[in-house]
């Protein structure tokens, strides 16, 4: 027997209300809660202009973005330098919260870590630059993506480091 339209609409509303109240998205390891007022553990691999190191200080487009993200969370950044593969393995093991180093959306690691929305699209090649976060840390990923959305840029192959 077909369900009357009002009953169907009521059922849909109840389902939506249940979903809205269930606290999604969630972090399996409570990453976002741990970072707020604490520390943001950042893995970086040098890849100019995205990440550069000057006098043992991180600089470039991505460290600037990450510092701004951390400030918004009331967190301090703890930097860990290394090779891309080493850092992404550490991210997968949840020893880091985020990895920067000029990663692209077609990274071979996209099955092992969560890649953010693109924050930069190269209009000459179509390649997009992303950051990586731990898999399953959905609340943190959503927070990072909401942070990146209004900062998304398009441009030539090597953007001016000072444009942020």
Short mmCIF file of C-alpha atoms in Angstrom, two decimals:
data_model
loop_
_atom_site.label_atom_id
_atom_site.label_comp_id
_atom_site.label_asym_id
_atom_site.label_seq_id
_atom_site.Cartn_x
_atom_site.Cartn_y
_atom_site.Cartn_z
CA UNK A 1 0.00 0.00 0.00
CA UNK A 2 1.52 3.38 -0.99
CA UNK A 3 2.41 5.81 1.76
CA UNK A 4 0.46 9.12 1.77
CA UNK A 5 2.62 12.14 0.80
CA UNK A 6 2.24 13.78 4.22
CA UNK A 7 3.42 10.63 5.99
CA UNK A 8 6.39 10.38 3.61
CA UNK A 9 7.28 14.04 4.24
CA UNK A 10 7.00 13.52 8.00
CA UNK A 11 9.28 10.49 7.78
CA UNK A 12 11.87 12.45 5.78
CA UNK A 13 11.76 15.31 8.30
CA UNK A 14 12.27 12.90 11.19
CA UNK A 15 15.25 11.29 9.45
CA UNK A 16 16.81 14.68 8.72
CA UNK A 17 16.31 15.79 12.33
CA UNK A 18 17.95 12.60 13.57
CA UNK A 19 20.93 13.10 11.27
CA UNK A 20 21.30 16.75 12.28
CA UNK A 21 21.44 15.85 15.95
CA UNK A 22 23.89 12.96 15.72
CA UNK A 23 27.03 15.11 15.88
CA UNK A 24 28.37 14.43 12.41
CA UNK A 25 31.02 14.87 11.24
CA UNK A 26 33.08 13.21 13.95
CA UNK A 27 36.75 12.56 14.53
CA UNK A 28 37.53 8.98 15.44
CA UNK A 29 40.48 10.20 17.56
CA UNK A 30 38.97 13.59 18.56
CA UNK A 31 41.67 15.46 16.64
CA UNK A 32 39.83 18.77 16.37
CA UNK A 33 39.05 18.81 20.11
CA UNK A 34 42.68 17.97 20.97
CA UNK A 35 44.06 20.71 18.71
CA UNK A 36 41.81 23.50 20.05
CA UNK A 37 43.89 25.39 22.58
CA UNK A 38 46.68 22.82 22.24
CA UNK A 39 49.04 22.06 19.40
CA UNK A 40 48.71 21.36 15.70
CA UNK A 41 51.29 18.75 14.64
CA UNK A 42 52.40 19.63 11.12
CA UNK A 43 54.55 17.58 8.78
CA UNK A 44 56.35 19.60 6.11
CA UNK A 45 58.53 18.73 3.19
CA UNK A 46 60.31 21.56 1.41
CA UNK A 47 58.82 22.26 -2.00
CA UNK A 48 59.05 25.91 -3.07
CA UNK A 49 56.96 28.03 -3.29
CA UNK A 50 54.52 25.92 -1.26
CA UNK A 51 56.94 25.23 1.62
CA UNK A 52 60.33 26.83 2.13
CA UNK A 53 62.70 26.80 5.08
CA UNK A 54 64.56 29.95 6.06
CA UNK A 55 66.86 29.92 9.07
CA UNK A 56 65.04 26.81 10.40
CA UNK A 57 61.71 28.66 10.11
CA UNK A 58 58.90 27.43 7.91
CA UNK A 59 57.76 29.82 5.21
CA UNK A 60 55.84 29.74 1.97
CA UNK A 61 52.20 29.54 1.00
CA UNK A 62 51.26 26.43 3.00
CA UNK A 63 52.98 27.26 6.31
CA UNK A 64 51.27 30.66 6.21
CA UNK A 65 47.90 28.99 5.69
CA UNK A 66 48.58 26.50 8.48
CA UNK A 67 49.71 29.20 10.92
CA UNK A 68 46.46 31.06 10.25
CA UNK A 69 44.47 27.84 10.73
CA UNK A 70 46.25 27.19 14.04
CA UNK A 71 45.63 30.75 15.28
CA UNK A 72 41.91 30.30 14.59
CA UNK A 73 41.96 27.17 16.77
CA UNK A 74 44.00 28.81 19.53
CA UNK A 75 46.74 26.26 18.86
CA UNK A 76 50.47 26.49 18.42
CA UNK A 77 52.15 24.75 15.51
CA UNK A 78 54.72 22.02 16.04
CA UNK A 79 56.67 21.48 12.82
CA UNK A 80 58.25 18.21 11.75
CA UNK A 81 60.39 18.20 8.62
CA UNK A 82 60.92 15.10 6.54
CA UNK A 83 60.49 13.32 3.25
CA UNK A 84 56.97 13.22 1.82
CA UNK A 85 56.57 9.44 2.14
CA UNK A 86 57.87 9.46 5.73
CA UNK A 87 55.49 12.27 6.73
CA UNK A 88 52.45 10.75 5.06
CA UNK A 89 53.13 7.42 6.77
CA UNK A 90 53.31 9.29 10.10
CA UNK A 91 50.04 11.03 9.22
CA UNK A 92 48.42 7.68 8.46
CA UNK A 93 49.58 6.45 11.90
CA UNK A 94 48.11 9.66 13.41
CA UNK A 95 51.48 10.92 14.66
CA UNK A 96 50.78 14.14 12.71
CA UNK A 97 47.58 16.13 12.17
CA UNK A 98 48.29 17.68 8.78
CA UNK A 99 50.97 17.46 6.08
CA UNK A 100 52.06 20.21 3.68
CA UNK A 101 54.53 20.13 0.84
CA UNK A 102 52.92 21.08 -2.45
CA UNK A 103 50.78 17.93 -2.56
CA UNK A 104 48.45 17.53 -5.53
CA UNK A 105 44.96 16.06 -5.64
CA UNK A 106 46.26 13.14 -7.73
CA UNK A 107 48.70 12.08 -4.99
CA UNK A 108 49.34 8.33 -4.84
CA UNK A 109 48.60 8.64 -1.09
CA UNK A 110 44.95 9.61 -1.61
CA UNK A 111 43.82 6.12 -0.58
CA UNK A 112 45.74 6.16 2.73
CA UNK A 113 45.18 9.75 3.92
CA UNK A 114 42.42 12.32 3.52
CA UNK A 115 43.17 15.08 1.04
CA UNK A 116 41.52 18.47 1.48
CA UNK A 117 39.64 20.41 -1.11
CA UNK A 118 42.02 22.23 -3.46
CA UNK A 119 43.22 25.57 -2.16
CA UNK A 120 45.04 26.41 -5.41
CA UNK A 121 44.32 25.46 -9.02
CA UNK A 122 47.02 25.98 -11.63
CA UNK A 123 45.21 27.42 -14.62
CA UNK A 124 47.98 26.38 -17.02
CA UNK A 125 48.13 22.69 -16.08
CA UNK A 126 44.85 22.12 -14.23
CA UNK A 127 46.73 20.61 -11.27
CA UNK A 128 45.31 21.36 -7.86
CA UNK A 129 47.21 21.78 -4.59
CA UNK A 130 45.86 20.21 -1.42
CA UNK A 131 46.84 19.46 2.17
CA UNK A 132 46.61 16.02 3.78
CA UNK A 133 45.00 15.10 7.11
CA UNK A 134 44.64 11.83 9.00
CA UNK A 135 42.02 9.45 7.63
CA UNK A 136 38.81 9.22 9.67
CA UNK A 137 39.28 12.62 11.28
CA UNK A 138 36.22 14.00 9.55
CA UNK A 139 35.43 16.93 11.86
CA UNK A 140 39.00 18.18 11.50
CA UNK A 141 38.88 17.67 7.71
CA UNK A 142 35.61 19.62 7.46
CA UNK A 143 37.09 22.39 9.64
CA UNK A 144 40.19 22.63 7.41
CA UNK A 145 38.09 22.64 4.25
CA UNK A 146 35.82 25.39 5.59
CA UNK A 147 38.96 27.35 6.43
CA UNK A 148 40.39 26.82 2.91
CA UNK A 149 37.20 27.55 0.95
CA UNK A 150 37.32 31.37 1.07
CA UNK A 151 41.10 31.29 0.47
CA UNK A 152 40.97 29.20 -2.69
CA UNK A 153 42.96 30.72 -5.56
CA UNK A 154 43.55 30.09 -9.25
CA UNK A 155 46.63 31.19 -11.12
CA UNK A 156 49.73 30.37 -13.10
CA UNK A 157 52.14 27.54 -12.42
CA UNK A 158 54.12 29.27 -9.67
CA UNK A 159 52.07 31.77 -7.66
CA UNK A 160 53.73 34.69 -5.98
CA UNK A 161 54.60 33.64 -2.42
CA UNK A 162 53.53 37.06 -1.18
CA UNK A 163 50.00 36.81 -2.55
CA UNK A 164 48.51 35.41 0.66
#
